[in-house]
Coordinates of N, CA and C in Angstrom, one line a residue:
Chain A
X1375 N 94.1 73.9 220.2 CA 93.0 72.9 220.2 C 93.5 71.5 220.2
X1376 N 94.5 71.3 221.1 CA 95.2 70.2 221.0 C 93.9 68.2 221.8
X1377 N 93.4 69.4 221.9 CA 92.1 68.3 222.7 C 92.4 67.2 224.2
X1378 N 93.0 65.9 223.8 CA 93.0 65.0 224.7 C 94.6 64.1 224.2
X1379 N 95.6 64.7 224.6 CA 97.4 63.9 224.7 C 97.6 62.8 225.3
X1380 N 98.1 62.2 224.9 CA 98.8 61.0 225.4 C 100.4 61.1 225.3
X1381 N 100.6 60.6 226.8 CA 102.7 60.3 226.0 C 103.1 59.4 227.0
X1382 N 103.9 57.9 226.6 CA 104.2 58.3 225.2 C 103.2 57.7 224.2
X1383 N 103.7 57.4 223.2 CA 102.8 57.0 221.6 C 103.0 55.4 221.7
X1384 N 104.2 54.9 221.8 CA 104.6 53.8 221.9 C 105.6 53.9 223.0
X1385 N 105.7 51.8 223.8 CA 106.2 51.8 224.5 C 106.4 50.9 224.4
X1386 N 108.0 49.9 225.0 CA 107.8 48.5 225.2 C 108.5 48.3 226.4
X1387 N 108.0 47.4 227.0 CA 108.5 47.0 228.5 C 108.9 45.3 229.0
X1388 N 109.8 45.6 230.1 CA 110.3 43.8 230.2 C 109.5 43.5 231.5
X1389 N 108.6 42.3 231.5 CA 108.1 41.9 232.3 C 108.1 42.3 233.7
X1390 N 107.4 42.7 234.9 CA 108.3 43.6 235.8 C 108.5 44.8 236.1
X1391 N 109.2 45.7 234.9 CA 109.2 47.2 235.0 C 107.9 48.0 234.9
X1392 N 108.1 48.9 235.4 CA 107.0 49.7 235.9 C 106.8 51.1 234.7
X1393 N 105.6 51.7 234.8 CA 105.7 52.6 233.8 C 104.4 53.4 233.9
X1394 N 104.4 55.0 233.3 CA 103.1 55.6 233.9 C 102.8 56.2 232.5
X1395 N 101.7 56.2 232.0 CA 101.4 57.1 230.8 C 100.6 57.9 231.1
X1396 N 101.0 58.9 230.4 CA 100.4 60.1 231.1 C 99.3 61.0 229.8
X1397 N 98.3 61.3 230.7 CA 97.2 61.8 229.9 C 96.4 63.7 230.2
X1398 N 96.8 64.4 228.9 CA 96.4 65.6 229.5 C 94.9 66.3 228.4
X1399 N 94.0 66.9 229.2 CA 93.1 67.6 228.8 C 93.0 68.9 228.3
X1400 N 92.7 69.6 227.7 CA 92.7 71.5 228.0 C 91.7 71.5 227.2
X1401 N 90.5 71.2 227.7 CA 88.8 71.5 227.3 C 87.9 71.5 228.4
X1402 N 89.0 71.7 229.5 CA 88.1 71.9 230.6 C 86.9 71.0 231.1
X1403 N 87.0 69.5 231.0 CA 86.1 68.5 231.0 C 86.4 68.0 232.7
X1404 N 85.7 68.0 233.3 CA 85.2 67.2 234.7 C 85.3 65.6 234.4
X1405 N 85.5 64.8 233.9 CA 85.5 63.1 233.6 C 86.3 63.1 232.9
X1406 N 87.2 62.0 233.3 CA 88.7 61.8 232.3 C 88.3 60.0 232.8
X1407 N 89.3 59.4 231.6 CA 88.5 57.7 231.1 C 90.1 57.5 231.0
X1408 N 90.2 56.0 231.2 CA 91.4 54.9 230.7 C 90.5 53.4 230.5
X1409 N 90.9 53.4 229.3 CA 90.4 52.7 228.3 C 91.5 51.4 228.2
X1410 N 91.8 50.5 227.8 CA 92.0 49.5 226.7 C 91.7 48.9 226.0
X1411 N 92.4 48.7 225.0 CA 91.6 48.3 223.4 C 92.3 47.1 222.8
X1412 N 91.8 45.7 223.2 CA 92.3 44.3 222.9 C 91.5 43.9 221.5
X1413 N 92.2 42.9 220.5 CA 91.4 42.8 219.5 C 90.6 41.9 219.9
X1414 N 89.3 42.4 219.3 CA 88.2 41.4 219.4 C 87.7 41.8 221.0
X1415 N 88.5 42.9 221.2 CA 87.3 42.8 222.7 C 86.9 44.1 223.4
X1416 N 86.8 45.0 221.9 CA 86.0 46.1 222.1 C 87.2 47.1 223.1
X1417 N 86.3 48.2 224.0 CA 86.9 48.9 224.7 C 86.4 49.1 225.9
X1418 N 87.8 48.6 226.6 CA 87.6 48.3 228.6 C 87.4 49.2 229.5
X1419 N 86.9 49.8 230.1 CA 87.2 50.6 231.2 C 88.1 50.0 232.2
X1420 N 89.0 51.1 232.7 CA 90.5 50.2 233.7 C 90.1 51.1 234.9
X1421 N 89.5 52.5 234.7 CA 89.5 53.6 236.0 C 88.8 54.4 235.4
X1422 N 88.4 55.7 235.6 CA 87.7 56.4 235.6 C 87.8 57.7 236.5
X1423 N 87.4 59.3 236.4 CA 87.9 60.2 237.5 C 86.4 60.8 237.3
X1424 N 85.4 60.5 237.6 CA 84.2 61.5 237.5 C 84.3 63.2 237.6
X1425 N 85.1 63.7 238.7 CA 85.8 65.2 238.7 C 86.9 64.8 239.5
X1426 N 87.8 66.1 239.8 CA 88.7 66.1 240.0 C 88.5 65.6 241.7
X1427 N 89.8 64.9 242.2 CA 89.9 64.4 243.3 C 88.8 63.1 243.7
X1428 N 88.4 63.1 242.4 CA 87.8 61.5 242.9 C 88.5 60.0 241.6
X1429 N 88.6 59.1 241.9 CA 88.9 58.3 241.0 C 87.8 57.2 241.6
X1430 N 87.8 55.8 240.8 CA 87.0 55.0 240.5 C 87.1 54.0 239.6
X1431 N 87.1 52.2 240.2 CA 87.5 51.1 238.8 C 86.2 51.3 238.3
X1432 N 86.9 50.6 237.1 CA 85.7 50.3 236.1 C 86.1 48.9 235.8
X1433 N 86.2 48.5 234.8 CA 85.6 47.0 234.2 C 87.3 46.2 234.7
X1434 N 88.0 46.8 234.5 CA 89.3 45.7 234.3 C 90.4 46.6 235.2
X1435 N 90.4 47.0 236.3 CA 91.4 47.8 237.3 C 92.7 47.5 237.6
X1436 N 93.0 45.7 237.4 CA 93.5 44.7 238.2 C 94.9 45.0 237.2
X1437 N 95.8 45.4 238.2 CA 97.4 45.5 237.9 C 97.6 47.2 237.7
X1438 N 96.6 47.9 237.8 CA 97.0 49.6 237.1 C 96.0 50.2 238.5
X1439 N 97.1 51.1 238.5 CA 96.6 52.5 239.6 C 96.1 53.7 238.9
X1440 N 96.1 54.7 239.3 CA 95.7 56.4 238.6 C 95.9 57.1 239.4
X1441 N 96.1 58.1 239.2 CA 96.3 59.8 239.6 C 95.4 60.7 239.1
X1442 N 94.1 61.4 240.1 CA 93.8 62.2 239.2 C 94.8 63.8 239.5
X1443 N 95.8 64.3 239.2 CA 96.7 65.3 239.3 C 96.0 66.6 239.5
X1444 N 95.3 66.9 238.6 CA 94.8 68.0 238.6 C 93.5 68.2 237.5
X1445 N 92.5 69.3 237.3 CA 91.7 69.0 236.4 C 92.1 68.1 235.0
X1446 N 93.2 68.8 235.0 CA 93.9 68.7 233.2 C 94.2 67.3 233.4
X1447 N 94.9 66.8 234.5 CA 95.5 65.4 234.3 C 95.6 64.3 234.7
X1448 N 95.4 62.9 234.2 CA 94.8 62.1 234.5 C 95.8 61.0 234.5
X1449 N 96.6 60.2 235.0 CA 97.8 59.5 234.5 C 97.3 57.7 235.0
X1450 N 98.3 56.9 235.0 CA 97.8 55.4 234.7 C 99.0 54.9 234.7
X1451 N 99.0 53.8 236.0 CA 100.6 53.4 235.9 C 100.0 52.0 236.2
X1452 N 101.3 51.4 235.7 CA 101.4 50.2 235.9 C 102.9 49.5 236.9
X1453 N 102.4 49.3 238.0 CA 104.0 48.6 238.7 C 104.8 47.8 238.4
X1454 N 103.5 46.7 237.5 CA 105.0 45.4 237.9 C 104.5 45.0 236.0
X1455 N 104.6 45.4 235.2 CA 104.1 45.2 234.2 C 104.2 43.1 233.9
X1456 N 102.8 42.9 232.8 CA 103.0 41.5 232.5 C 103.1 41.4 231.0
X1457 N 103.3 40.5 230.5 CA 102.5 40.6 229.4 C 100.9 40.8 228.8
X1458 N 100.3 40.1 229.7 CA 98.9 40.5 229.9 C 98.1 41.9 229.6
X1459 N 98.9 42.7 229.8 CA 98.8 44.2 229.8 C 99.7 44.9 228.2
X1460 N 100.0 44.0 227.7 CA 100.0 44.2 226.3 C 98.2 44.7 225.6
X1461 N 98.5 46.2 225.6 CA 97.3 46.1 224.8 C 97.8 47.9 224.0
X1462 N 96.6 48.4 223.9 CA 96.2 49.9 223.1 C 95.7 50.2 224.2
X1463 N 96.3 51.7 224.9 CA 95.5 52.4 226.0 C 95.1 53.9 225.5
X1464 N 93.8 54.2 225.7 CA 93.3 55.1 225.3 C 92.6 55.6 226.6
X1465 N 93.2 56.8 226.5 CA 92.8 57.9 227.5 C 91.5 58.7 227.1
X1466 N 90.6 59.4 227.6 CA 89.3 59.8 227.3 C 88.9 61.2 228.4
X1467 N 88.0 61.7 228.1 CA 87.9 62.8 228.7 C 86.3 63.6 228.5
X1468 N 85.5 63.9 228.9 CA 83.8 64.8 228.7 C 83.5 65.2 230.0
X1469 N 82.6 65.9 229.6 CA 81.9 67.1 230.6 C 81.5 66.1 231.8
X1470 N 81.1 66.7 232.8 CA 80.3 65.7 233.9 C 79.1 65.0 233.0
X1471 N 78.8 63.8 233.6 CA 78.2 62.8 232.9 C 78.5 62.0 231.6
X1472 N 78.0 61.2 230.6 CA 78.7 60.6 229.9 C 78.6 60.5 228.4
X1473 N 78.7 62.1 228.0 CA 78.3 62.3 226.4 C 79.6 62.7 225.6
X1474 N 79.8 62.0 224.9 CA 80.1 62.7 223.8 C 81.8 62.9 224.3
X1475 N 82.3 61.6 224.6 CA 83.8 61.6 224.9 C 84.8 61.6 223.8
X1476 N 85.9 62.6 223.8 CA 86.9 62.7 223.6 C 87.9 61.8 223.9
X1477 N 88.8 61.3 222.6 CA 89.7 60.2 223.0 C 91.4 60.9 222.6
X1478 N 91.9 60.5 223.1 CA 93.4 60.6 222.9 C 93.9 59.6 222.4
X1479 N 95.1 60.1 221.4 CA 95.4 59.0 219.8 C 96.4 57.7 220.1
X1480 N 95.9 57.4 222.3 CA 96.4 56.3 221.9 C 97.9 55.6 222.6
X1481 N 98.2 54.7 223.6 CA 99.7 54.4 223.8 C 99.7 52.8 223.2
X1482 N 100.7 52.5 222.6 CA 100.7 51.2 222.0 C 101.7 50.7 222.8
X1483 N 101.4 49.8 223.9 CA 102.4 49.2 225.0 C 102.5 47.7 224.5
X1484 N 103.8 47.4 224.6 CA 104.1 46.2 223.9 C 105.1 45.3 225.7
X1485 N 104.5 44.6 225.7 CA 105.6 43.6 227.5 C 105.9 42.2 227.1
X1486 N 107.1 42.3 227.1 CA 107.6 41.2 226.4 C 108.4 40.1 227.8
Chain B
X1325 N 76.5 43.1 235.0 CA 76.6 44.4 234.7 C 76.0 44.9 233.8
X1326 N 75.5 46.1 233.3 CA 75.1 46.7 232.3 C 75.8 46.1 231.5
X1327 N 75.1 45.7 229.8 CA 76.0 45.3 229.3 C 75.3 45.7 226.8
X1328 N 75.8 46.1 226.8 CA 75.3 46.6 225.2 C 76.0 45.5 224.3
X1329 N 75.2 44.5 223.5 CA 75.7 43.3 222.7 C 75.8 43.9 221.4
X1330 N 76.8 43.9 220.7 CA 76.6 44.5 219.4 C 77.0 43.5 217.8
X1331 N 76.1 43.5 217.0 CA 76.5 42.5 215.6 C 76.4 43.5 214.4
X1332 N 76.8 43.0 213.5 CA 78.3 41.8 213.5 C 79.2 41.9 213.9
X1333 N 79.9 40.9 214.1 CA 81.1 41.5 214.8 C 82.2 42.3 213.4
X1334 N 82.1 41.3 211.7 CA 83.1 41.8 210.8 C 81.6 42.0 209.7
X1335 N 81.9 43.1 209.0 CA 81.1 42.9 207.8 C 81.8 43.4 206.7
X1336 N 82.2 42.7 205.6 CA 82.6 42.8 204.2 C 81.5 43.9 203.2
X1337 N 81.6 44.7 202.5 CA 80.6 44.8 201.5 C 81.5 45.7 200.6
X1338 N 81.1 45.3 199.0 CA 81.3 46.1 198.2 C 80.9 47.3 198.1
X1339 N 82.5 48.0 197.5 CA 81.3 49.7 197.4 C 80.3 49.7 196.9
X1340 N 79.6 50.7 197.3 CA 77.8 51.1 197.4 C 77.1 50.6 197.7
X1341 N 77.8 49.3 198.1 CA 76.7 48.5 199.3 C 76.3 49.2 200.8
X1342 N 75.1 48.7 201.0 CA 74.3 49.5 202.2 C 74.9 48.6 203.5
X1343 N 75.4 49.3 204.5 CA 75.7 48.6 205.5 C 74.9 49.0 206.7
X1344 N 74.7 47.9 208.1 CA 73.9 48.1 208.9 C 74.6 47.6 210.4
X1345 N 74.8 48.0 211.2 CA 75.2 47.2 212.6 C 74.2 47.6 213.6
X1346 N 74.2 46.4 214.3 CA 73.0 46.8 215.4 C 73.4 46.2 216.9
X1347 N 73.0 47.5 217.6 CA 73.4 47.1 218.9 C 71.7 47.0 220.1
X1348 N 72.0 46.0 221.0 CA 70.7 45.4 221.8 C 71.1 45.7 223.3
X1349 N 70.6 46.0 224.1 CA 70.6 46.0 225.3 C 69.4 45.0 226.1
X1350 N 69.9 44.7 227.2 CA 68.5 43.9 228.4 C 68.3 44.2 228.7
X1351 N 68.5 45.8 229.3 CA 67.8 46.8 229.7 C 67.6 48.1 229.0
X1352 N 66.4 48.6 229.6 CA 66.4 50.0 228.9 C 67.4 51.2 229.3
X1353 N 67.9 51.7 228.3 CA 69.1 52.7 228.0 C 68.3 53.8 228.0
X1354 N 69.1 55.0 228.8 CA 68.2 56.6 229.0 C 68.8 57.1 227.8
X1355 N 69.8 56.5 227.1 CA 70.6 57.3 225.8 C 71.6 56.1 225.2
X1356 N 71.8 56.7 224.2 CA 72.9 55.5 223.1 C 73.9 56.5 222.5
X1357 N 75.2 56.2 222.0 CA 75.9 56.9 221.8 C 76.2 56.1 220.5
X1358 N 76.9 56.6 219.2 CA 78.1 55.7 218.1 C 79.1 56.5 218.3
X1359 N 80.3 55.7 218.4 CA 81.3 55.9 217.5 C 81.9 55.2 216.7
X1360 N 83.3 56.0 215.9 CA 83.6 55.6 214.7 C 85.4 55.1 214.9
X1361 N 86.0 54.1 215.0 CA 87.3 54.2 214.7 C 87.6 53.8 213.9
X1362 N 88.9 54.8 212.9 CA 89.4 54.2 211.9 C 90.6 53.3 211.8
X1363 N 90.8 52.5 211.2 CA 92.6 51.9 211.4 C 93.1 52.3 212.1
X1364 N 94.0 51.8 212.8 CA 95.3 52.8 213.5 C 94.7 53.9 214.5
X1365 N 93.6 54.4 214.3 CA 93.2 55.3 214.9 C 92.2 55.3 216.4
X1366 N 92.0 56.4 216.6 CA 91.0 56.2 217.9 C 89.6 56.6 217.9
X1367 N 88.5 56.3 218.9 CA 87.5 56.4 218.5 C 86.9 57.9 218.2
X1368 N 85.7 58.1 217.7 CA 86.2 59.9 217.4 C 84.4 59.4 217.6
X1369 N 83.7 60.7 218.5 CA 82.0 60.5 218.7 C 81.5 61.4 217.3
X1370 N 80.3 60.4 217.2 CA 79.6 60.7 216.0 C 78.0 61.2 216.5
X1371 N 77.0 60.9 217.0 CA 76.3 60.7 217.8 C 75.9 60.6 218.8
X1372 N 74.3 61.3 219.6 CA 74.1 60.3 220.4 C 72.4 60.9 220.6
X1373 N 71.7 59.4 221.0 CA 70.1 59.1 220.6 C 69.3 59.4 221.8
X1374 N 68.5 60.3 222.0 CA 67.9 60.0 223.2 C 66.7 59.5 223.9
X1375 N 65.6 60.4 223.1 CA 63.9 60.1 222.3 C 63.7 58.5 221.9
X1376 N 63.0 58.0 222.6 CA 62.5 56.7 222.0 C 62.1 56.7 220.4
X1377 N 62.0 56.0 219.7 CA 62.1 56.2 218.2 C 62.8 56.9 217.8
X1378 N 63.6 57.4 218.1 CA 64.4 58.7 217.4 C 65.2 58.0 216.4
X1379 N 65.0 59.0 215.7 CA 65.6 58.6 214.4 C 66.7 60.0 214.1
X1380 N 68.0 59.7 213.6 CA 68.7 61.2 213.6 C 69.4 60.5 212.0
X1381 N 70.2 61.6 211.4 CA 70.5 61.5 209.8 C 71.8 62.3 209.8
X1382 N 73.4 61.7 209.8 CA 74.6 62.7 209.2 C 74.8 61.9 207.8
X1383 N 74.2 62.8 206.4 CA 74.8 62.5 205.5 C 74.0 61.3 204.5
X1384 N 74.9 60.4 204.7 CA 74.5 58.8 204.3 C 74.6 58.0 205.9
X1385 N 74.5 58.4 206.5 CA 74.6 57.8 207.7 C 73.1 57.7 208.2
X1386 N 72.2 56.9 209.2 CA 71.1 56.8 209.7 C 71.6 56.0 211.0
X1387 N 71.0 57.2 211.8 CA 70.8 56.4 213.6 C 69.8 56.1 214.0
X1388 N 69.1 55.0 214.6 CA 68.0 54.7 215.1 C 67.7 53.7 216.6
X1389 N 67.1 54.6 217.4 CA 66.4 54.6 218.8 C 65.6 53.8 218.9
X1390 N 65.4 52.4 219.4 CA 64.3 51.7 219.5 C 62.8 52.2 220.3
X1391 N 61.9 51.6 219.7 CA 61.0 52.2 220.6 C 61.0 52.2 222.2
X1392 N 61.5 50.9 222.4 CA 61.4 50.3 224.2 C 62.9 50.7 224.8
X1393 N 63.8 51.7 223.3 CA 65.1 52.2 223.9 C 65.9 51.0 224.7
X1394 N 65.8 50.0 223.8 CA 67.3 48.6 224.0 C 67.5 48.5 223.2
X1395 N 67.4 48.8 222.2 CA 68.0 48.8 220.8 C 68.3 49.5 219.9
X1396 N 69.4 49.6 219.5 CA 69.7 50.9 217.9 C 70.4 50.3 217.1
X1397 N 70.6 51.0 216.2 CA 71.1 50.7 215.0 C 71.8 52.0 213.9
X1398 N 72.6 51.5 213.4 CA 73.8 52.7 212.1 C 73.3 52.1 210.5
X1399 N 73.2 52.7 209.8 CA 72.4 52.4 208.7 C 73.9 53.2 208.1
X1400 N 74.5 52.7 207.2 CA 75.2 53.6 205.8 C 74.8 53.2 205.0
X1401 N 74.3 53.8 203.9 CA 73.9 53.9 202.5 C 75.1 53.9 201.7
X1402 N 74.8 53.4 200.5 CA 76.0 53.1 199.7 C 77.6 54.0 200.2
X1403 N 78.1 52.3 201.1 CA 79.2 52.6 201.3 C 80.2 53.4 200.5
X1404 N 81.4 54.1 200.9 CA 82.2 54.1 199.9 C 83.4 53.9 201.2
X1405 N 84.6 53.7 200.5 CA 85.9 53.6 201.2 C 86.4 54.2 202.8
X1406 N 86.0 55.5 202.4 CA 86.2 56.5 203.6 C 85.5 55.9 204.8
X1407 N 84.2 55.1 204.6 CA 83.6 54.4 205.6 C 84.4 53.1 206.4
X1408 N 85.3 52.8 206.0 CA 86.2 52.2 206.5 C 86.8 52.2 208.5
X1409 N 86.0 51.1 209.2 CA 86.8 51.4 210.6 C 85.7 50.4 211.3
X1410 N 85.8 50.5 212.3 CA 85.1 49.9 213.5 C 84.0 50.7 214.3
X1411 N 83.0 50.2 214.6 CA 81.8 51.3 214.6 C 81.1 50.7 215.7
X1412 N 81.2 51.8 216.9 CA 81.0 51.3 218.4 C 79.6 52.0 218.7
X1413 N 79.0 50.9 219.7 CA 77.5 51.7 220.1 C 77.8 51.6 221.6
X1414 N 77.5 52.5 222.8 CA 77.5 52.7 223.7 C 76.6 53.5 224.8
X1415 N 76.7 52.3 225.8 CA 75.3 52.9 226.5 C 75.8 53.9 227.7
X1416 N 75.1 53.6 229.1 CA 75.1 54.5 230.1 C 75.3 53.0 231.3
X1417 N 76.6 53.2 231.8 CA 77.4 52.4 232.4 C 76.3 52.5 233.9
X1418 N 77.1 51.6 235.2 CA 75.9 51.4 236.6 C 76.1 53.0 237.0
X1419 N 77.1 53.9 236.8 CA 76.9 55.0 237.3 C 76.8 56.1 236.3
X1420 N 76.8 57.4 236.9 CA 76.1 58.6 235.3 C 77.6 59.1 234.8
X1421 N 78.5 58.6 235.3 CA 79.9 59.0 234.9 C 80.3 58.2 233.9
X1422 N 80.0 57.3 233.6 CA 80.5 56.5 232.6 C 79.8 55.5 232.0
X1423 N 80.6 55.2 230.4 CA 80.0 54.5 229.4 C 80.2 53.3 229.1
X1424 N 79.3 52.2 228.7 CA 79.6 50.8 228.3 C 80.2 50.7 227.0
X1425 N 81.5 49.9 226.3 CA 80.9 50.2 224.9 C 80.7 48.6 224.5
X1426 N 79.7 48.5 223.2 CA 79.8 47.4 222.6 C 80.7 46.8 221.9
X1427 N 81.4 45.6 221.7 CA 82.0 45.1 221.0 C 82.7 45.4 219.6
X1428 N 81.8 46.5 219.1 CA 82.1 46.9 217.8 C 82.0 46.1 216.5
X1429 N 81.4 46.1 215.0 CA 81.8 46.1 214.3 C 82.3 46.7 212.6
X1430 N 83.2 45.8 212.7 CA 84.4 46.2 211.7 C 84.1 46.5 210.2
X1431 N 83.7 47.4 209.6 CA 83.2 47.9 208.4 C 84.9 47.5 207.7
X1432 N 84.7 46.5 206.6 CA 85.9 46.5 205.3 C 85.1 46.7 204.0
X1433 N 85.9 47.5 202.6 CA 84.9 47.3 201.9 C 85.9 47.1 200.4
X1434 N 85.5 46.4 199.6 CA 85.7 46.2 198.3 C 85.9 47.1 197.4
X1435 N 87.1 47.8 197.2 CA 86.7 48.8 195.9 C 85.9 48.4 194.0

């Protein structure tokens, strides 16, 4: 009952390098979410996969791509990392439509 | 864009003080969602409202559905510690895939 993974947990990166955190499901959920979570500014949508083989931006896209892999997996990279992109990424996951989402515990990226 | 405004943004109260956050919309919402994050942690769903007026109850907790469905609100009754985290209200984003959330606010409390 492992729910909604993230890896890694933490991360820190040099301006530049590139890096993909990766997000997995096993609840059999059609919508997987990438989130970030800045203080004071609530939680962002960056992309979004309504079902498999489709993806979609949401609120803040700019500098990060996605993968939807397969039902289970949902991944989030970033190419050229900035500082800017210093935040909390939280991965997310629910049935078709938009109830009652499942979060994963979380990647703490630090770009220095 | 769709967009769900939520106050306070921080609220202090001593234990067994009653706490309240409320979230507004400019449009009407076909449903409202809370969640709850603690410290360190991530958000974890508690609810969600659908019925105009609706009123739903976990515990010491109170959810409420505005009549014209732009507005709700989280009612806790005498706090205690465990209530401790950031308490998010969220609506129904431009598409049926996805959710807006509010700003959140941050429940601390006084032992």
């Amino acid at each position: 009952n492992a729910g909604v993974t993230q890896t890694p947990k933490f991360q820190v990166l040099k301006t530049g390098q590139s890096m993909t955190l990766q997000c997995a499901q096993d609840m059999n959920h059609n919508s997987m979410y990438w989130y970030r979570q800045d203080p004071g500014m609530g939680l962002r949508l960056i992309y979004y996969s309504a079902s498999e083989g489709t993806t979609d931006k949401g609120e803040v896209p700019n500098g990060y791509n996605v993968s939807r892999l397969n039902k289970r997996e949902f991944s989030l990279r970033l190419e050229s990392a900035a500082p800017s992109q210093t935040s909390v990424y939280f991965c997310a996951s629910s049935e078709r439509g938009h109830v009652g989402y499942t979060f994963g515990s979380g990647t703490r990226l630090t770009v220095v | 864009g769709q967009q769900v405004m939520q106050i306070p943004q921080y609220q202090h109260v001593q234990e067994g003080e009653d706490f309240t956050t409320y979230c507004n919309s400019s449009t009407t919402l076909s449903n409202i969602q809370w969640y709850k994050q603690r410290p360190g942690g991530h958000p974890v769903f508690l609810i969600q409202l659908v019925k105009s007026g609706e009123v739903k109850k976990q515990k010491r907790l109170t959810f409420q559905f505005g009549e014209a469905k732009k507005n709700s609100s989280l009612h806790i009754t005498a706090t205690q510690t465990t209530d401790v985290g950031t308490y998010f209200c969220a609506g129904p984003g431009s598409s049926a895939s996805k959710i807006i959330f509010g700003s959140g606010t941050r429940l601390s409390i006084r032992p």
